[in-house]
């Protein structure tokens, strides 16, 4: 009897991770923006295993944004690359888009505006098809710039809620200043930021991490990338560094009378190309 109960428990737990999260079989190639590193693009093609690749340009204003990306993927050996510019949830719910994702070995999101991307694709059949590709079929999902920001469940939009001076953006680490919304959630245990050191985005990521201390922040610079493996590790690709801010063991997180965030014992890791890291 005990043996049957134990077997039943294993069956019920199959497909879940600690905390009830879905396990995944797939990979994520998350690029920080700028010039996409060719070693990352090559690995993305390799992980597509000869199947078609779909580029989704919905974060940008038009389809042309994906043409250069298609050329890079073909240079890396991709045999078939399709481009789609999904402009509304009605299109994202179409049979044709779902079928393309169903046949694909990889899907790549170009840059632009991550809020626009989620407004067009979030909570649609396209998102459900992406989930199947990642969680069930072992495919690879990639994205650069806005396509990178949308990978995490807590998504930084880029907007400020307190500071309205557009000439001096994110000039301090303020409480309730960094706007976040729902992303795709392929990364559930961290928050992704991009164009990181090039655009000096330390203040905004530190602020978000202090307001979500259970989630480390991963800042990926331009020409840098991380490949997230099914076991949760990630490897740094490209030419530039990746920074991880971790406040899970921080002490005395607080807000001053002026609305500034503070805290102690915040852990920082600076990772170089080739480094492997795991958020435990």
PDB file of C-alpha atoms in Angstrom, residues 127-259:
ATOM      1  CA  UNK A 127       1.356  32.414 -26.027  1.00  0.00           C
ATOM      2  CA  UNK A 128      -0.146  28.979 -25.362  1.00  0.00           C
ATOM      3  CA  UNK A 129       1.721  27.583 -28.388  1.00  0.00           C
ATOM      4  CA  UNK A 130       4.944  29.155 -27.119  1.00  0.00           C
ATOM      5  CA  UNK A 131       4.379  27.475 -23.753  1.00  0.00           C
ATOM      6  CA  UNK A 132       4.037  24.107 -25.487  1.00  0.00           C
ATOM      7  CA  UNK A 133       7.211  24.702 -27.465  1.00  0.00           C
ATOM      8  CA  UNK A 134       9.171  25.540 -24.319  1.00  0.00           C
ATOM      9  CA  UNK A 135       7.630  23.382 -21.618  1.00  0.00           C
ATOM     10  CA  UNK A 136       6.697  20.279 -23.588  1.00  0.00           C
ATOM     11  CA  UNK A 137       8.532  20.045 -26.924  1.00  0.00           C
ATOM     12  CA  UNK A 138      12.053  21.061 -25.891  1.00  0.00           C
ATOM     13  CA  UNK A 139      12.357  23.915 -28.372  1.00  0.00           C
ATOM     14  CA  UNK A 140      14.333  27.126 -28.048  1.00  0.00           C
ATOM     15  CA  UNK A 141      12.876  30.607 -27.561  1.00  0.00           C
ATOM     16  CA  UNK A 142      15.115  33.595 -28.140  1.00  0.00           C
ATOM     17  CA  UNK A 143      14.799  37.320 -27.895  1.00  0.00           C
ATOM     18  CA  UNK A 144      16.832  40.494 -28.025  1.00  0.00           C
ATOM     19  CA  UNK A 145      16.251  43.841 -26.297  1.00  0.00           C
ATOM     20  CA  UNK A 146      12.457  44.041 -25.800  1.00  0.00           C
ATOM     21  CA  UNK A 147      12.289  40.356 -26.695  1.00  0.00           C
ATOM     22  CA  UNK A 148      14.672  39.710 -23.805  1.00  0.00           C
ATOM     23  CA  UNK A 149      12.788  41.836 -21.265  1.00  0.00           C
ATOM     24  CA  UNK A 150       9.555  39.936 -21.963  1.00  0.00           C
ATOM     25  CA  UNK A 151      11.155  36.601 -20.991  1.00  0.00           C
ATOM     26  CA  UNK A 152      10.712  37.141 -17.246  1.00  0.00           C
ATOM     27  CA  UNK A 153       7.416  37.004 -15.395  1.00  0.00           C
ATOM     28  CA  UNK A 154       8.105  40.393 -13.792  1.00  0.00           C
ATOM     29  CA  UNK A 155       8.834  42.527 -16.862  1.00  0.00           C
ATOM     30  CA  UNK A 156      10.478  45.950 -16.733  1.00  0.00           C
ATOM     31  CA  UNK A 157       8.626  48.185 -19.204  1.00  0.00           C
ATOM     32  CA  UNK A 158      11.182  50.990 -19.228  1.00  0.00           C
ATOM     33  CA  UNK A 159       8.723  53.593 -17.929  1.00  0.00           C
ATOM     34  CA  UNK A 160       9.228  55.649 -14.767  1.00  0.00           C
ATOM     35  CA  UNK A 161       6.290  56.312 -12.471  1.00  0.00           C
ATOM     36  CA  UNK A 162       7.781  58.924 -10.117  1.00  0.00           C
ATOM     37  CA  UNK A 163      10.548  60.709 -12.008  1.00  0.00           C
ATOM     38  CA  UNK A 164       9.066  62.540 -15.001  1.00  0.00           C
ATOM     39  CA  UNK A 165      12.305  64.200 -16.163  1.00  0.00           C
ATOM     40  CA  UNK A 166      12.969  62.442 -19.472  1.00  0.00           C
ATOM     41  CA  UNK A 167      16.327  64.202 -19.780  1.00  0.00           C
ATOM     42  CA  UNK A 168      17.625  62.524 -16.605  1.00  0.00           C
ATOM     43  CA  UNK A 169      16.094  59.067 -16.518  1.00  0.00           C
ATOM     44  CA  UNK A 170      16.467  56.708 -13.546  1.00  0.00           C
ATOM     45  CA  UNK A 171      18.779  59.204 -11.863  1.00  0.00           C
ATOM     46  CA  UNK A 172      18.258  57.620  -8.427  1.00  0.00           C
ATOM     47  CA  UNK A 173      17.084  54.365  -6.856  1.00  0.00           C
ATOM     48  CA  UNK A 174      13.545  55.354  -5.932  1.00  0.00           C
ATOM     49  CA  UNK A 175      10.676  53.337  -4.526  1.00  0.00           C
ATOM     50  CA  UNK A 176       7.646  52.742  -6.775  1.00  0.00           C
ATOM     51  CA  UNK A 177       9.415  54.344  -9.719  1.00  0.00           C
ATOM     52  CA  UNK A 178      10.194  51.451 -12.084  1.00  0.00           C
ATOM     53  CA  UNK A 179       7.081  50.251 -13.881  1.00  0.00           C
ATOM     54  CA  UNK A 180       6.740  46.485 -14.201  1.00  0.00           C
ATOM     55  CA  UNK A 181       4.079  44.399 -15.892  1.00  0.00           C
ATOM     56  CA  UNK A 182       3.503  40.754 -16.712  1.00  0.00           C
ATOM     57  CA  UNK A 183       5.933  39.166 -19.160  1.00  0.00           C
ATOM     58  CA  UNK A 184       5.784  35.712 -20.740  1.00  0.00           C
ATOM     59  CA  UNK A 185       7.202  34.178 -17.567  1.00  0.00           C
ATOM     60  CA  UNK A 186       9.620  31.704 -19.142  1.00  0.00           C
ATOM     61  CA  UNK A 187      12.014  33.007 -16.466  1.00  0.00           C
ATOM     62  CA  UNK A 188      10.165  32.859 -13.157  1.00  0.00           C
ATOM     63  CA  UNK A 189      13.045  33.043 -10.665  1.00  0.00           C
ATOM     64  CA  UNK A 190      14.683  36.263 -11.904  1.00  0.00           C
ATOM     65  CA  UNK A 191      14.048  39.610 -13.608  1.00  0.00           C
ATOM     66  CA  UNK A 192      15.730  40.325 -16.952  1.00  0.00           C
ATOM     67  CA  UNK A 193      17.105  43.722 -17.979  1.00  0.00           C
ATOM     68  CA  UNK A 194      18.897  44.528 -21.247  1.00  0.00           C
ATOM     69  CA  UNK A 195      21.192  47.088 -22.939  1.00  0.00           C
ATOM     70  CA  UNK A 196      22.453  47.036 -19.405  1.00  0.00           C
ATOM     71  CA  UNK A 197      25.845  48.667 -18.962  1.00  0.00           C
ATOM     72  CA  UNK A 198      25.702  50.485 -22.288  1.00  0.00           C
ATOM     73  CA  UNK A 199      22.611  52.416 -21.137  1.00  0.00           C
ATOM     74  CA  UNK A 200      23.573  52.573 -17.449  1.00  0.00           C
ATOM     75  CA  UNK A 201      20.509  50.738 -16.184  1.00  0.00           C
ATOM     76  CA  UNK A 202      21.935  49.769 -12.803  1.00  0.00           C
ATOM     77  CA  UNK A 203      19.636  52.107 -10.862  1.00  0.00           C
ATOM     78  CA  UNK A 204      16.442  50.719 -12.293  1.00  0.00           C
ATOM     79  CA  UNK A 205      17.393  47.048 -11.869  1.00  0.00           C
ATOM     80  CA  UNK A 206      18.608  47.561  -8.292  1.00  0.00           C
ATOM     81  CA  UNK A 207      15.336  49.337  -7.537  1.00  0.00           C
ATOM     82  CA  UNK A 208      13.241  46.491  -8.947  1.00  0.00           C
ATOM     83  CA  UNK A 209      15.310  43.887  -7.092  1.00  0.00           C
ATOM     84  CA  UNK A 210      14.879  45.713  -3.777  1.00  0.00           C
ATOM     85  CA  UNK A 211      11.123  45.838  -4.374  1.00  0.00           C
ATOM     86  CA  UNK A 212      11.081  42.141  -5.363  1.00  0.00           C
ATOM     87  CA  UNK A 213      13.846  40.790  -3.094  1.00  0.00           C
ATOM     88  CA  UNK A 214      12.816  37.196  -3.793  1.00  0.00           C
ATOM     89  CA  UNK A 215      13.889  37.645  -7.448  1.00  0.00           C
ATOM     90  CA  UNK A 216      17.512  38.284  -8.485  1.00  0.00           C
ATOM     91  CA  UNK A 217      18.008  40.704 -11.367  1.00  0.00           C
ATOM     92  CA  UNK A 218      20.020  39.704 -14.436  1.00  0.00           C
ATOM     93  CA  UNK A 219      21.426  42.628 -16.422  1.00  0.00           C
ATOM     94  CA  UNK A 220      22.627  41.615 -19.900  1.00  0.00           C
ATOM     95  CA  UNK A 221      24.716  44.093 -21.845  1.00  0.00           C
ATOM     96  CA  UNK A 222      24.653  44.770 -25.569  1.00  0.00           C
ATOM     97  CA  UNK A 223      26.507  42.102 -27.584  1.00  0.00           C
ATOM     98  CA  UNK A 224      26.005  39.795 -24.618  1.00  0.00           C
ATOM     99  CA  UNK A 225      23.605  36.900 -24.102  1.00  0.00           C
ATOM    100  CA  UNK A 226      22.700  34.094 -21.756  1.00  0.00           C
ATOM    101  CA  UNK A 227      21.527  30.607 -22.691  1.00  0.00           C
ATOM    102  CA  UNK A 228      19.211  29.162 -20.045  1.00  0.00           C
ATOM    103  CA  UNK A 229      19.358  25.360 -19.917  1.00  0.00           C
ATOM    104  CA  UNK A 230      16.515  23.036 -18.849  1.00  0.00           C
ATOM    105  CA  UNK A 231      18.194  22.448 -15.470  1.00  0.00           C
ATOM    106  CA  UNK A 232      18.129  26.174 -14.651  1.00  0.00           C
ATOM    107  CA  UNK A 233      21.797  26.964 -15.262  1.00  0.00           C
ATOM    108  CA  UNK A 234      22.717  29.668 -17.735  1.00  0.00           C
ATOM    109  CA  UNK A 235      25.879  30.276 -19.754  1.00  0.00           C
ATOM    110  CA  UNK A 236      27.136  33.671 -20.896  1.00  0.00           C
ATOM    111  CA  UNK A 237      27.598  34.102 -24.657  1.00  0.00           C
ATOM    112  CA  UNK A 238      28.817  37.004 -26.751  1.00  0.00           C
ATOM    113  CA  UNK A 239      31.383  39.698 -26.118  1.00  0.00           C
ATOM    114  CA  UNK A 240      30.252  41.509 -22.986  1.00  0.00           C
ATOM    115  CA  UNK A 241      29.413  40.956 -19.344  1.00  0.00           C
ATOM    116  CA  UNK A 242      26.325  39.997 -17.389  1.00  0.00           C
ATOM    117  CA  UNK A 243      25.580  41.334 -13.888  1.00  0.00           C
ATOM    118  CA  UNK A 244      23.432  39.575 -11.300  1.00  0.00           C
ATOM    119  CA  UNK A 245      21.996  41.552  -8.373  1.00  0.00           C
ATOM    120  CA  UNK A 246      20.675  39.313  -5.598  1.00  0.00           C
ATOM    121  CA  UNK A 247      18.821  40.728  -2.575  1.00  0.00           C
ATOM    122  CA  UNK A 248      17.413  37.439  -1.257  1.00  0.00           C
ATOM    123  CA  UNK A 249      19.681  37.661   1.778  1.00  0.00           C
ATOM    124  CA  UNK A 250      19.657  41.442   1.983  1.00  0.00           C
ATOM    125  CA  UNK A 251      19.006  43.093   5.315  1.00  0.00           C
ATOM    126  CA  UNK A 252      17.261  46.275   6.329  1.00  0.00           C
ATOM    127  CA  UNK A 253      15.557  46.981   3.009  1.00  0.00           C
ATOM    128  CA  UNK A 254      13.808  50.284   3.562  1.00  0.00           C
ATOM    129  CA  UNK A 255      12.513  53.506   2.007  1.00  0.00           C
ATOM    130  CA  UNK A 256      13.651  56.935   3.148  1.00  0.00           C
ATOM    131  CA  UNK A 257      11.390  59.912   3.742  1.00  0.00           C
ATOM    132  CA  UNK A 258      12.451  61.117   0.283  1.00  0.00           C
ATOM    133  CA  UNK A 259      11.375  57.834  -1.332  1.00  0.00           C
TER     134      UNK A 259
END
